[in-house]
């Protein structure tokens, strides 16, 4: 029916701050499900999670998690 995307990001300074990467991935998938707006006989399939990391001088690190999926609808 459609494709949906969600993104979450977390910043760490000297490795301190924010939540774990596993929790960050779970948040991205939860946001993906929420943005899909599933109704009736729809389902979210082919979920892909990509992780990217940006580090600046070893002081500042930003983790970005992108989740993508496809909404399908079942009919008789």
mmCIF file of C-alpha atoms in Angstrom:
data_model
loop_
_atom_site.group_PDB
_atom_site.id
_atom_site.type_symbol
_atom_site.label_atom_id
_atom_site.label_comp_id
_atom_site.label_asym_id
_atom_site.label_seq_id
_atom_site.Cartn_x
_atom_site.Cartn_y
_atom_site.Cartn_z
ATOM 1 C CA UNK A 1 0.000 0.000 0.000
ATOM 2 C CA UNK A 2 2.784 2.437 0.959
ATOM 3 C CA UNK A 3 6.331 2.782 2.249
ATOM 4 C CA UNK A 4 7.085 4.416 5.600
ATOM 5 C CA UNK A 5 10.246 5.708 7.272
ATOM 6 C CA UNK A 6 11.282 6.749 10.764
ATOM 7 C CA UNK A 7 14.506 8.112 12.221
ATOM 8 C CA UNK A 8 15.841 8.455 15.741
ATOM 9 C CA UNK A 9 19.119 9.975 16.869
ATOM 10 C CA UNK A 10 21.106 10.167 20.080
ATOM 11 C CA UNK A 11 24.112 12.265 21.037
ATOM 12 C CA UNK A 12 26.963 11.202 23.313
ATOM 13 C CA UNK A 13 29.712 13.441 24.708
ATOM 14 C CA UNK A 14 32.839 11.548 25.778
ATOM 15 C CA UNK A 15 30.726 8.383 25.472
ATOM 16 C CA UNK A 16 28.272 9.563 28.115
ATOM 17 C CA UNK A 17 24.604 10.336 27.638
ATOM 18 C CA UNK A 18 21.472 9.025 26.086
ATOM 19 C CA UNK A 19 20.186 5.496 25.821
ATOM 20 C CA UNK A 20 21.703 2.256 24.556
ATOM 21 C CA UNK A 21 21.853 1.444 20.837
ATOM 22 C CA UNK A 22 19.372 -1.419 21.302
ATOM 23 C CA UNK A 23 16.858 0.935 22.915
ATOM 24 C CA UNK A 24 17.464 3.444 20.121
ATOM 25 C CA UNK A 25 16.656 0.763 17.518
ATOM 26 C CA UNK A 26 13.511 -0.203 19.436
ATOM 27 C CA UNK A 27 12.420 3.447 19.461
ATOM 28 C CA UNK A 28 12.972 3.705 15.694
ATOM 29 C CA UNK A 29 10.803 0.631 15.064
ATOM 30 C CA UNK A 30 8.117 1.930 17.449
ATOM 31 C CA UNK A 31 8.111 5.278 15.601
ATOM 32 C CA UNK A 32 7.895 3.392 12.297
ATOM 33 C CA UNK A 33 4.859 1.448 13.472
ATOM 34 C CA UNK A 34 3.223 4.625 14.742
ATOM 35 C CA UNK A 35 3.840 6.537 11.498
ATOM 36 C CA UNK A 36 2.453 3.626 9.435
ATOM 37 C CA UNK A 37 -1.025 4.216 10.876
ATOM 38 C CA UNK A 38 -2.094 0.608 10.412
ATOM 39 C CA UNK A 39 -5.809 -0.095 10.151
ATOM 40 C CA UNK A 40 -7.897 -3.209 9.686
ATOM 41 C CA UNK A 41 -6.045 -5.932 7.802
ATOM 42 C CA UNK A 42 -2.837 -3.982 7.186
ATOM 43 C CA UNK A 43 0.603 -5.151 8.286
ATOM 44 C CA UNK A 44 4.122 -3.767 8.292
ATOM 45 C CA UNK A 45 6.599 -5.973 6.386
ATOM 46 C CA UNK A 46 10.184 -5.842 5.086
ATOM 47 C CA UNK A 47 11.435 -3.738 7.977
ATOM 48 C CA UNK A 48 15.003 -2.579 7.444
ATOM 49 C CA UNK A 49 17.082 -0.845 10.129
ATOM 50 C CA UNK A 50 20.231 1.103 9.204
ATOM 51 C CA UNK A 51 22.692 2.588 11.664
ATOM 52 C CA UNK A 52 25.083 5.447 11.005
ATOM 53 C CA UNK A 53 27.593 7.032 13.337
ATOM 54 C CA UNK A 54 29.157 10.487 13.164
ATOM 55 C CA UNK A 55 32.134 11.185 15.431
ATOM 56 C CA UNK A 56 33.781 14.571 15.816
ATOM 57 C CA UNK A 57 37.309 14.612 17.277
ATOM 58 C CA UNK A 58 36.486 11.684 19.575
ATOM 59 C CA UNK A 59 34.510 13.993 21.823
ATOM 60 C CA UNK A 60 31.067 14.158 20.241
ATOM 61 C CA UNK A 61 29.340 11.079 18.796
ATOM 62 C CA UNK A 62 25.929 10.972 17.166
ATOM 63 C CA UNK A 63 24.135 7.688 16.427
ATOM 64 C CA UNK A 64 21.387 7.855 13.820
ATOM 65 C CA UNK A 65 19.012 4.927 13.301
ATOM 66 C CA UNK A 66 16.811 4.832 10.173
ATOM 67 C CA UNK A 67 13.973 2.321 9.939
ATOM 68 C CA UNK A 68 12.050 1.649 6.733
ATOM 69 C CA UNK A 69 9.171 -0.685 5.984
ATOM 70 C CA UNK A 70 6.317 -1.431 3.628
ATOM 71 C CA UNK A 71 2.643 -1.465 4.542
ATOM 72 C CA UNK A 72 0.615 -4.228 2.885
ATOM 73 C CA UNK A 73 -3.098 -4.898 3.066
ATOM 74 C CA UNK A 74 -4.655 -8.337 3.039
ATOM 75 C CA UNK A 75 -7.886 -8.893 1.111
ATOM 76 C CA UNK A 76 -9.890 -11.975 0.256
#
